[in-house]
Amino acid sequence: MPVKIRLQRHGKKGKPYYWIVAADARAKRDGKYLEKLGAYNPNTNPATIELDVDGAVKWLQNGAQPTDTAKALLSYKGALLKNHLAGGVRKGALTEEQAEKKFATWLEEKTGKVDAKKEGLSKAEAEAKAKAFEAEKAANEARIAAAAPVVEETVAEEAPAEAASNEEE
């Protein structure tokens, strides 16, 4: 029974939401699966990925083949790296502690990059809101200024007429 790690689509039309599952390769895309490993939501920015890394590594060690998209997601979350490090431990190239330390440092770096991206996106969003607010403020001032001269002109026209009548007397 060849096992694949693949995506199973859920969600409504135009708003996909995926489960990351280990399934028999012969099963339908959204059909029966052996184990749910996580979830992937591409609708958020950055995309939300929840993954049971240890479960994915277990399936990879048992011979499950990830699809292209699932492989990218597993790589992004570090499951492929952890599998690689586990292979090094089995061969004797690394100790378990060294492998865990390498994985933990990689995970910290990755978390830092994701947090930096989120911070950059929120900063850009705040700047866009501020710019839109300033543009709206300028448009409101222009609209008020366009309406105000009509009132000022009538007052200005009456004032010279009164001044002229005062001069004649």
N, CA, C and O atoms as a DFTB+ gen file, in Angstrom:
676 C
 N C O
     1  1       0.846      -1.181       0.000
     2  2       0.000       0.000       0.000
     3  2       0.891       1.243       0.000
     4  3       1.435       1.603       1.044
     5  1       1.051       1.904      -1.147
     6  2       1.861       3.113      -1.191
     7  2       1.136       4.268      -0.494
     8  3      -0.035       4.536      -0.760
     9  1       1.848       4.932       0.390
    10  2       1.264       6.023       1.173
    11  2       1.814       7.348       0.670
    12  3       3.008       7.479       0.403
    13  1       0.936       8.315       0.548
    14  2       1.321       9.664       0.149
    15  2       0.928      10.640       1.252
    16  3      -0.103      10.490       1.907
    17  1       1.781      11.645       1.437
    18  2       1.417      12.773       2.295
    19  2       0.940      13.838       1.329
    20  3       1.709      14.313       0.493
    21  1      -0.332      14.218       1.439
    22  2      -0.910      15.148       0.468
    23  2      -1.918      16.062       1.128
    24  3      -2.199      15.952       2.322
    25  1      -2.457      16.967       0.330
    26  2      -3.445      17.919       0.823
    27  2      -4.848      17.423       0.506
    28  3      -5.101      16.865      -0.562
    29  1      -5.742      17.634       1.439
    30  2      -7.151      17.295       1.257
    31  2      -7.925      18.597       1.366
    32  3      -7.889      19.250       2.409
    33  1      -8.627      18.986       0.304
    34  2      -9.275      20.288       0.260
    35  2     -10.572      20.324       1.049
    36  3     -11.399      19.414       0.983
    37  1     -10.719      21.419       1.802
    38  2     -11.948      21.723       2.520
    39  2     -12.226      23.200       2.285
    40  3     -11.504      23.847       1.527
    41  1     -13.242      23.736       2.912
    42  2     -13.558      25.145       2.731
    43  2     -14.522      25.343       1.584
    44  3     -14.883      24.401       0.878
    45  1     -14.937      26.605       1.410
    46  2     -15.924      26.863       0.359
    47  2     -15.242      27.326      -0.922
    48  3     -14.024      27.491      -0.979
    49  1     -16.064      27.528      -1.945
    50  2     -15.549      27.922      -3.244
    51  2     -14.826      29.261      -3.136
    52  3     -15.386      30.227      -2.617
    53  1     -13.597      29.325      -3.618
    54  2     -12.825      30.557      -3.586
    55  2     -12.095      30.792      -2.276
    56  3     -11.264      31.696      -2.191
    57  1     -12.387      29.999      -1.250
    58  2     -11.727      30.124       0.054
    59  2     -11.213      28.746       0.485
    60  3     -11.788      28.123       1.377
    61  1     -10.147      28.274      -0.138
    62  2      -9.688      26.924       0.178
    63  2      -9.073      26.827       1.567
    64  3      -8.491      27.782       2.080
    65  1      -9.215      25.663       2.150
    66  2      -8.604      25.321       3.425
    67  2      -8.222      23.852       3.297
    68  3      -9.051      23.027       2.914
    69  1      -6.990      23.524       3.612
    70  2      -6.516      22.169       3.368
    71  2      -6.137      21.467       4.660
    72  3      -5.673      22.092       5.614
    73  1      -6.344      20.150       4.674
    74  2      -5.798      19.293       5.708
    75  2      -4.583      18.608       5.096
    76  3      -4.606      18.221       3.928
    77  1      -3.536      18.461       5.876
    78  2      -2.367      17.705       5.446
    79  2      -2.567      16.303       6.009
    80  3      -2.639      16.116       7.224
    81  1      -2.655      15.322       5.117
    82  2      -2.985      13.965       5.551
    83  2      -2.016      12.947       4.961
    84  3      -1.400      13.178       3.921
    85  1      -1.897      11.827       5.644
    86  2      -1.220      10.648       5.106
    87  2      -2.334       9.740       4.598
    88  3      -3.199       9.316       5.364
    89  1      -2.305       9.443       3.293
    90  2      -3.400       8.665       2.695
    91  2      -2.848       7.644       1.713
    92  3      -1.742       7.785       1.191
    93  1      -3.641       6.625       1.479
    94  2      -3.319       5.645       0.454
    95  2      -3.330       6.375      -0.891
    96  3      -4.223       7.180      -1.154
    97  1      -2.352       6.099      -1.728
    98  2      -2.239       6.788      -3.009
    99  2      -3.434       6.507      -3.918
   100  3      -3.730       7.295      -4.817
   101  1      -4.110       5.401      -3.690
   102  2      -5.248       5.033      -4.533
   103  2      -6.541       5.681      -4.080
   104  3      -7.537       5.627      -4.802
   105  1      -6.553       6.292      -2.902
   106  2      -7.771       6.912      -2.379
   107  2      -8.052       8.218      -3.118
   108  3      -7.148       8.826      -3.691
   109  1      -9.308       8.636      -3.099
   110  2      -9.700       9.894      -3.723
   111  2      -9.039      11.066      -3.000
   112  3      -8.595      10.930      -1.859
   113  1      -8.978      12.216      -3.672
   114  2      -8.330      13.397      -3.097
   115  2      -8.930      13.770      -1.746
   116  3      -8.204      13.993      -0.777
   117  1     -10.243      13.837      -1.689
   118  2     -10.915      14.217      -0.456
   119  2     -11.525      13.007       0.259
   120  3     -12.432      13.151       1.079
   121  1     -11.018      11.828      -0.061
   122  2     -11.590      10.607       0.485
   123  2     -10.925      10.160       1.770
   124  3     -10.451      10.967       2.570
   125  1     -10.905       8.843       1.941
   126  2     -10.403       8.235       3.164
   127  2      -8.910       8.510       3.332
   128  3      -8.147       8.484       2.366
   129  1      -8.509       8.773       4.572
   130  2      -7.094       8.986       4.867
   131  2      -6.698       8.169       6.085
   132  3      -7.551       7.727       6.855
   133  1      -5.389       7.971       6.250
   134  2      -4.892       7.167       7.359
   135  2      -4.700       8.002       8.623
   136  3      -5.049       7.565       9.721
   137  1      -4.141       9.211       8.464
   138  2      -3.902      10.071       9.623
   139  2      -3.872      11.526       9.174
   140  3      -3.306      11.858       8.133
   141  1      -4.487      12.382       9.973
   142  2      -4.439      13.820       9.724
   143  2      -3.191      14.360      10.424
   144  3      -3.022      14.189      11.631
   145  1      -2.323      15.011       9.651
   146  2      -1.058      15.514      10.192
   147  2      -1.095      17.004      10.502
   148  3      -0.294      17.495      11.297
   149  1      -2.020      17.723       9.879
   150  2      -2.074      19.156      10.140
   151  2      -3.063      19.854       9.231
   152  3      -3.913      19.226       8.599
   153  1      -2.928      21.189       9.182
   154  2      -3.833      22.009       8.377
   155  2      -3.035      23.125       7.721
   156  3      -1.993      23.543       8.226
   157  1      -3.544      23.606       6.575
   158  2      -2.891      24.663       5.811
   159  2      -3.955      25.631       5.327
   160  3      -4.890      25.236       4.629
   161  1      -3.814      26.914       5.700
   162  2      -4.759      27.946       5.286
   163  2      -4.024      28.981       4.439
   164  3      -3.331      29.834       4.992
   165  1      -4.158      28.928       3.109
   166  2      -3.461      29.886       2.248
   167  2      -4.152      31.242       2.170
   168  3      -3.642      32.147       1.510
   169  1      -5.304      31.408       2.829
   170  2      -6.053      32.665       2.743
   171  2      -5.453      33.769       3.597
   172  3      -5.744      34.943       3.368
   173  1      -4.624      33.424       4.572
   174  2      -4.023      34.435       5.437
   175  2      -2.666      34.844       4.877
   176  3      -2.091      34.150       4.039
   177  1      -2.163      35.984       5.353
   178  2      -0.846      36.438       4.907
   179  2       0.006      36.712       6.122
   180  3      -0.324      37.636       6.866
   181  1       1.074      35.986       6.384
   182  2       1.546      34.793       5.679
   183  2       0.622      33.601       5.938
   184  3      -0.140      33.592       6.904
   185  1       0.700      32.609       5.071
   186  2      -0.178      31.449       5.160
   187  2      -0.005      30.749       6.507
   188  3       1.103      30.664       7.037
   189  1      -1.109      30.253       7.049
   190  2      -1.096      29.571       8.338
   191  2      -0.893      28.078       8.100
   192  3      -1.643      27.447       7.355
   193  1       0.136      27.521       8.746
   194  2       0.412      26.094       8.617
   195  2       0.541      25.505      10.016
   196  3       1.395      25.915      10.802
   197  1      -0.318      24.542      10.310
   198  2      -0.232      23.800      11.569
   199  2       0.153      22.378      11.187
   200  3      -0.516      21.747      10.368
   201  1       1.238      21.870      11.784
   202  2       1.727      20.558      11.381
   203  2       2.256      19.793      12.584
   204  3       2.978      20.346      13.413
   205  1       1.891      18.509      12.677
   206  2       2.467      17.604      13.659
   207  2       3.776      17.096      13.049
   208  3       3.781      16.131      12.285
   209  1       4.878      17.754      13.395
   210  2       6.170      17.460      12.780
   211  2       6.593      16.019      13.074
   212  3       7.068      15.318      12.180
   213  1       6.422      15.577      14.319
   214  2       6.844      14.214      14.676
   215  2       6.032      13.162      13.921
   216  3       6.580      12.145      13.495
   217  1       4.732      13.401      13.755
   218  2       3.904      12.473      12.994
   219  2       4.312      12.422      11.527
   220  3       4.331      11.354      10.916
   221  1       4.640      13.587      10.969
   222  2       5.073      13.631       9.575
   223  2       6.408      12.901       9.401
   224  3       6.600      12.180       8.423
   225  1       7.326      13.089      10.352
   226  2       8.625      12.408      10.288
   227  2       8.432      10.900      10.376
   228  3       9.107      10.140       9.681
   229  1       7.507      10.469      11.233
   230  2       7.228       9.032      11.366
   231  2       6.777       8.454      10.018
   232  3       7.249       7.396       9.602
   233  1       5.858       9.159       9.338
   234  2       5.375       8.675       8.048
   235  2       6.480       8.709       6.995
   236  3       6.577       7.803       6.166
   237  1       7.312       9.750       7.025
   238  2       8.417       9.824       6.064
   239  2       9.400       8.678       6.274
   240  3       9.903       8.114       5.303
   241  1       9.681       8.325       7.523
   242  2      10.596       7.225       7.812
   243  2      10.008       5.876       7.417
   244  3      10.742       4.928       7.134
   245  1       8.691       5.797       7.400
   246  2       8.038       4.557       6.980
   247  2       7.843       4.489       5.469
   248  3       7.268       3.522       4.970
   249  1       8.310       5.497       4.732
   250  2       8.284       5.421       3.279
   251  2       7.206       6.226       2.590
   252  3       7.028       6.079       1.381
   253  1       6.485       7.059       3.291
   254  2       5.448       7.873       2.648
   255  2       6.104       8.912       1.753
   256  3       7.121       9.506       2.110
   257  1       5.510       9.121       0.590
   258  2       6.044      10.084      -0.372
   259  2       5.171      11.331      -0.377
   260  3       3.974      11.240      -0.649
   261  1       5.746      12.493      -0.082
   262  2       4.931      13.714      -0.116
   263  2       4.734      14.206      -1.553
   264  3       5.613      14.046      -2.399
   265  1       3.576      14.800      -1.813
   266  2       3.368      15.447      -3.105
   267  2       4.204      16.725      -3.129
   268  3       4.788      17.099      -2.112
   269  1       4.268      17.392      -4.272
   270  2       5.118      18.583      -4.398
   271  2       4.729      19.675      -3.408
   272  3       5.585      20.236      -2.724
   273  1       3.443      19.970      -3.336
   274  2       2.990      21.025      -2.426
   275  2       3.182      20.604      -0.979
   276  3       3.613      21.407      -0.151
   277  1       2.868      19.354      -0.666
   278  2       3.048      18.866       0.698
   279  2       4.528      18.875       1.070
   280  3       4.879      19.161       2.215
   281  1       5.394      18.565       0.110
   282  2       6.833      18.585       0.366
   283  2       7.298      20.000       0.698
   284  3       8.126      20.189       1.589
   285  1       6.775      20.983      -0.009
   286  2       7.123      22.381       0.275
   287  2       6.670      22.776       1.679
   288  3       7.400      23.457       2.400
   289  1       5.475      22.353       2.066
   290  2       4.960      22.668       3.403
   291  2       5.764      21.959       4.493
   292  3       6.063      22.548       5.532
   293  1       6.110      20.693       4.252
   294  2       6.908      19.947       5.223
   295  2       8.294      20.569       5.373
   296  3       8.840      20.631       6.474
   297  1       8.844      21.021       4.275
   298  2      10.146      21.676       4.311
   299  2      10.058      22.989       5.069
   300  3      10.943      23.313       5.861
   301  1       9.008      23.736       4.833
   302  2       8.817      25.032       5.489
   303  2       8.714      24.886       7.002
   304  3       9.234      25.717       7.747
   305  1       8.048      23.837       7.454
   306  2       7.876      23.620       8.890
   307  2       9.015      22.800       9.514
   308  3       9.050      22.640      10.734
   309  1       9.939      22.281       8.707
   310  2      11.114      21.602       9.235
   311  2      10.989      20.101       9.378
   312  3      11.876      19.479       9.961
   313  1       9.940      19.497       8.880
   314  2       9.774      18.050       9.008
   315  2      10.824      17.311       8.182
   316  3      11.336      16.282       8.623
   317  1      11.152      17.816       6.995
   318  2      12.159      17.158       6.169
   319  2      13.542      17.278       6.808
   320  3      14.338      16.342       6.741
   321  1      13.829      18.419       7.424
   322  2      15.108      18.594       8.118
   323  2      15.198      17.632       9.304
   324  3      16.234      17.003       9.522
   325  1      14.132      17.522      10.053
   326  2      14.129      16.619      11.210
   327  2      14.300      15.170      10.758
   328  3      14.987      14.394      11.421
   329  1      13.685      14.801       9.643
   330  2      13.852      13.464       9.081
   331  2      15.305      13.241       8.670
   332  3      15.868      12.173       8.910
   333  1      15.903      14.249       8.053
   334  2      17.301      14.174       7.627
   335  2      18.220      14.001       8.839
   336  3      19.131      13.173       8.823
   337  1      17.972      14.788       9.885
   338  2      18.778      14.689      11.099
   339  2      18.592      13.332      11.781
   340  3      19.544      12.775      12.328
   341  1      17.374      12.805      11.750
   342  2      17.113      11.485      12.331
   343  2      17.882      10.405      11.570
   344  3      18.355       9.438      12.167
   345  1      18.004      10.569      10.254
   346  2      18.811       9.632       9.461
   347  2      20.275       9.708       9.861
   348  3      20.954       8.683       9.918
   349  1      20.772      10.912      10.140
   350  2      22.153      11.065      10.598
   351  2      22.377      10.411      11.948
   352  3      23.445       9.851      12.196
   353  1      21.383      10.473      12.826
   354  2      21.482       9.832      14.138
   355  2      21.517       8.313      13.969
   356  3      22.295       7.637      14.642
   357  1      20.682       7.769      13.077
   358  2      20.661       6.318      12.828
   359  2      22.000       5.829      12.295
   360  3      22.450       4.738      12.646
   361  1      22.638       6.633      11.446
   362  2      23.922       6.246      10.858
   363  2      25.094       6.461      11.820
   364  3      26.189       5.945      11.598
   365  1      24.858       7.219      12.878
   366  2      25.918       7.451      13.848
   367  2      26.721       8.711      13.590
   368  3      27.713       8.949      14.279
   369  1      26.326       9.531      12.619
   370  2      27.039      10.765      12.316
   371  2      26.772      11.838      13.365
   372  3      27.609      12.711      13.595
   373  1      25.608      11.771      13.997
   374  2      25.218      12.737      15.020
   375  2      24.700      12.008      16.250
   376  3      24.295      10.847      16.185
   377  1      24.723      12.717      17.368
   378  2      24.034      12.205      18.542
   379  2      22.640      12.813      18.566
   380  3      22.366      13.782      17.858
   381  1      21.773      12.249      19.372
   382  2      20.397      12.752      19.470
   383  2      20.383      14.198      19.950
   384  3      19.583      15.002      19.472
   385  1      21.268      14.537      20.899
   386  2      21.324      15.903      21.443
   387  2      21.778      16.899      20.375
   388  3      21.234      17.999      20.282
   389  1      22.773      16.515      19.572
   390  2      23.248      17.404      18.511
   391  2      22.140      17.661      17.484
   392  3      21.951      18.786      17.021
   393  1      21.422      16.603      17.144
   394  2      20.339      16.737      16.173
   395  2      19.255      17.662      16.714
   396  3      18.762      18.532      15.996
   397  1      18.883      17.476      17.976
   398  2      17.858      18.340      18.582
   399  2      18.328      19.785      18.644
   400  3      17.540      20.703      18.417
   401  1      19.601      19.995      18.949
   402  2      20.147      21.349      19.032
   403  2      20.111      22.026      17.654
   404  3      19.717      23.187      17.541
   405  1      20.522      21.299      16.611
   406  2      20.486      21.849      15.248
   407  2      19.060      22.199      14.841
   408  3      18.813      23.254      14.256
   409  1      18.126      21.306      15.154
   410  2      16.732      21.554      14.787
   411  2      16.183      22.758      15.546
   412  3      15.456      23.571      14.977
   413  1      16.529      22.875      16.837
   414  2      16.045      24.001      17.644
   415  2      16.597      25.336      17.122
   416  3      15.866      26.325      17.072
   417  1      17.874      25.372      16.734
   418  2      18.443      26.631      16.201
   419  2      17.786      26.976      14.864
   420  3      17.494      28.142      14.601
   421  1      17.554      25.974      14.023
   422  2      16.895      26.235      12.739
   423  2      15.482      26.762      12.969
   424  3      15.028      27.683      12.289
   425  1      14.794      26.159      13.942
   426  2      13.425      26.564      14.247
   427  2      13.383      28.004      14.759
   428  3      12.469      28.752      14.412
   429  1      14.359      28.404      15.578
   430  2      14.432      29.784      16.063
   431  2      14.636      30.762      14.913
   432  3      13.967      31.793      14.844
   433  1      15.560      30.439      14.010
   434  2      15.812      31.309      12.856
   435  2      14.558      31.448      12.005
   436  3      14.207      32.547      11.576
   437  1      13.892      30.337      11.766
   438  2      12.683      30.345      10.936
   439  2      11.583      31.175      11.597
   440  3      10.896      31.945      10.926
   441  1      11.419      31.020      12.898
   442  2      10.407      31.791      13.628
   443  2      10.720      33.277      13.547
   444  3       9.820      34.101      13.388
   445  1      12.004      33.614      13.655
   446  2      12.415      35.015      13.543
   447  2      12.083      35.599      12.186
   448  3      11.621      36.736      12.093
   449  1      12.316      34.829      11.130
   450  2      12.009      35.298       9.772
   451  2      10.506      35.513       9.591
   452  3      10.080      36.512       9.010
   453  1       9.708      34.569      10.091
   454  2       8.249      34.674       9.951
   455  2       7.734      35.872      10.740
   456  3       6.876      36.614      10.262
   457  1       8.260      36.059      11.955
   458  2       7.841      37.207      12.771
   459  2       8.229      38.518      12.103
   460  3       7.468      39.485      12.146
   461  1       9.412      38.559      11.483
   462  2       9.850      39.772      10.785
   463  2       8.916      40.078       9.609
   464  3       8.592      41.238       9.354
   465  1       8.492      39.041       8.903
   466  2       7.573      39.249       7.790
   467  2       6.230      39.765       8.286
   468  3       5.659      40.685       7.700
   469  1       5.719      39.167       9.376
   470  2       4.445      39.615       9.933
   471  2       4.545      41.072      10.382
   472  3       3.634      41.869      10.155
   473  1       5.665      41.404      11.022
   474  2       5.871      42.776      11.491
   475  2       5.941      43.746      10.323
   476  3       5.370      44.835      10.377
   477  1       6.649      43.345       9.257
   478  2       6.737      44.185       8.066
   479  2       5.376      44.385       7.420
   480  3       5.059      45.484       6.964
   481  1       4.571      43.331       7.379
   482  2       3.235      43.442       6.793
   483  2       2.346      44.354       7.629
   484  3       1.606      45.173       7.084
   485  1       2.415      44.214       8.947
   486  2       1.582      45.071       9.802
   487  2       2.042      46.520       9.717
   488  3       1.222      47.438       9.759
   489  1       3.341      46.727       9.599
   490  2       3.872      48.088       9.469
   491  2       3.417      48.699       8.138
   492  3       3.002      49.857       8.095
   493  1       3.495      47.925       7.060
   494  2       3.052      48.408       5.756
   495  2       1.557      48.707       5.774
   496  3       1.113      49.687       5.175
   497  1       0.783      47.873       6.452
   498  2      -0.660      48.093       6.556
   499  2      -0.955      49.372       7.333
   500  3      -1.841      50.143       6.963
   501  1      -0.207      49.591       8.414
   502  2      -0.396      50.811       9.210
   503  2      -0.032      52.051       8.405
   504  3      -0.717      53.070       8.482
   505  1       1.054      51.962       7.627
   506  2       1.450      53.086       6.771
   507  2       0.388      53.364       5.707
   508  3       0.084      54.521       5.414
   509  1      -0.167      52.311       5.137
   510  2      -1.207      52.481       4.126
   511  2      -2.442      53.141       4.729
   512  3      -3.055      54.011       4.110
   513  1      -2.806      52.717       5.954
   514  2      -3.953      53.333       6.623
   515  2      -3.692      54.799       6.902
   516  3      -4.573      55.636       6.703
   517  1      -2.478      55.123       7.365
   518  2      -2.127      56.516       7.667
   519  2      -2.164      57.360       6.397
   520  3      -2.653      58.489       6.409
   521  1      -1.647      56.807       5.303
   522  2      -1.638      57.529       4.028
   523  2      -3.066      57.759       3.533
   524  3      -3.392      58.841       3.045
   525  1      -3.911      56.743       3.661
   526  2      -5.309      56.870       3.248
   527  2      -6.026      57.899       4.117
   528  3      -6.845      58.671       3.619
   529  1      -5.721      57.912       5.417
   530  2      -6.328      58.883       6.324
   531  2      -5.919      60.302       5.941
   532  3      -6.753      61.207       5.930
   533  1      -4.641      60.501       5.627
   534  2      -4.163      61.819       5.216
   535  2      -4.827      62.257       3.903
   536  3      -5.217      63.416       3.761
   537  1      -4.953      61.340       2.957
   538  2      -5.600      61.663       1.685
   539  2      -7.066      62.027       1.907
   540  3      -7.578      62.965       1.295
   541  1      -7.733      61.286       2.778
   542  2      -9.140      61.579       3.072
   543  2      -9.266      62.926       3.778
   544  3     -10.196      63.691       3.518
   545  1      -8.335      63.202       4.660
   546  2      -8.339      64.481       5.375
   547  2      -8.150      65.639       4.398
   548  3      -8.833      66.659       4.499
   549  1      -7.220      65.480       3.448
   550  2      -6.977      66.514       2.438
   551  2      -8.210      66.699       1.556
   552  3      -8.564      67.826       1.210
   553  1      -8.863      65.593       1.193
   554  2     -10.059      65.683       0.360
   555  2     -11.178      66.397       1.114
   556  3     -11.900      67.205       0.530
   557  1     -11.327      66.110       2.395
   558  2     -12.351      66.784       3.200
   559  2     -12.062      68.275       3.310
   560  3     -12.971      69.097       3.198
   561  1     -10.796      68.623       3.529
   562  2     -10.431      70.037       3.615
   563  2     -10.690      70.746       2.296
   564  3     -11.163      71.882       2.291
   565  1     -10.391      70.100       1.183
   566  2     -10.636      70.689      -0.133
   567  2     -12.136      70.879      -0.350
   568  3     -12.560      71.897      -0.897
   569  1     -12.935      69.909       0.073
   570  2     -14.379      70.005      -0.083
   571  2     -14.922      71.161       0.769
   572  3     -15.777      71.926       0.323
   573  1     -14.414      71.272       1.992
   574  2     -14.846      72.371       2.877
   575  2     -14.415      73.704       2.297
   576  3     -15.175      74.672       2.313
   577  1     -13.176      73.754       1.776
   578  2     -12.670      74.996       1.183
   579  2     -13.481      75.376      -0.062
   580  3     -13.708      76.559      -0.316
   581  1     -13.913      74.388      -0.828
   582  2     -14.704      74.675      -2.025
   583  2     -16.081      75.228      -1.638
   584  3     -16.629      76.069      -2.350
   585  1     -16.630      74.774      -0.544
   586  2     -17.936      75.250      -0.112
   587  2     -17.818      76.588       0.618
   588  3     -18.743      77.397       0.550
   589  1     -16.738      76.839       1.296
   590  2     -16.567      78.046       2.110
   591  2     -16.434      79.332       1.294
   592  3     -17.018      80.334       1.707
   593  1     -15.711      79.389       0.167
   594  2     -15.577      80.662      -0.556
   595  2     -16.902      81.269      -1.007
   596  3     -16.999      82.490      -1.129
   597  1     -17.904      80.469      -1.252
   598  2     -19.208      80.986      -1.656
   599  2     -19.738      81.877      -0.541
   600  3     -20.263      82.955      -0.822
   601  1     -19.617      81.467       0.689
   602  2     -20.076      82.257       1.830
   603  2     -19.216      83.490       1.980
   604  3     -19.747      84.573       2.227
   605  1     -17.922      83.371       1.842
   606  2     -16.991      84.494       1.999
   607  2     -17.205      85.544       0.910
   608  3     -17.106      86.740       1.183
   609  1     -17.498      85.111      -0.329
   610  2     -17.695      86.060      -1.428
   611  2     -18.917      86.937      -1.184
   612  3     -18.872      88.141      -1.434
   613  1     -19.985      86.360      -0.710
   614  2     -21.177      87.161      -0.462
   615  2     -20.907      88.156       0.651
   616  3     -21.372      89.294       0.584
   617  1     -20.176      87.757       1.659
   618  2     -19.819      88.680       2.741
   619  2     -18.877      89.737       2.207
   620  3     -19.015      90.911       2.549
   621  1     -17.914      89.348       1.370
   622  2     -16.940      90.297       0.817
   623  2     -17.632      91.294      -0.107
   624  3     -17.240      92.461      -0.133
   625  1     -18.641      90.880      -0.863
   626  2     -19.342      91.796      -1.760
   627  2     -20.171      92.802      -0.972
   628  3     -20.238      93.972      -1.352
   629  1     -20.788      92.381       0.092
   630  2     -21.592      93.294       0.901
   631  2     -20.718      94.299       1.633
   632  3     -21.102      95.459       1.786
   633  1     -19.572      93.877       2.076
   634  2     -18.686      94.767       2.839
   635  2     -18.208      95.940       2.001
   636  3     -18.247      97.060       2.511
   637  1     -17.761      95.784       0.760
   638  2     -17.351      96.958      -0.022
   639  2     -18.532      97.867      -0.327
   640  3     -18.367      99.085      -0.398
   641  1     -19.702      97.307      -0.506
   642  2     -20.871      98.146      -0.776
   643  2     -21.152      99.007       0.432
   644  3     -21.445     100.192       0.277
   645  1     -21.074      98.465       1.612
   646  2     -21.294      99.250       2.828
   647  2     -20.198     100.283       2.988
   648  3     -20.457     101.421       3.380
   649  1     -18.966      99.882       2.681
   650  2     -17.833     100.817       2.809
   651  2     -18.005     101.967       1.820
   652  3     -17.694     103.111       2.153
   653  1     -18.486     101.692       0.627
   654  2     -18.685     102.728      -0.372
   655  2     -19.813     103.657       0.072
   656  3     -19.693     104.869      -0.110
   657  1     -20.881     103.153       0.635
   658  2     -21.980     104.012       1.089
   659  2     -21.526     104.856       2.272
   660  3     -21.968     105.995       2.419
   661  1     -20.658     104.323       3.109
   662  2     -20.130     105.100       4.214
   663  2     -19.226     106.227       3.728
   664  3     -19.197     107.298       4.335
   665  1     -18.491     106.002       2.647
   666  2     -17.585     107.012       2.094
   667  2     -18.386     108.140       1.457
   668  3     -17.970     109.297       1.517
   669  1     -19.508     107.831       0.858
   670  2     -20.319     108.851       0.191
   671  2     -20.911     109.794       1.196
   672  3     -21.118     110.964       0.877
   673  1     -21.184     109.357       2.358
   674  2     -21.795     110.237       3.335
   675  2     -20.842     111.171       3.878
   676  3     -21.195     111.992       4.724
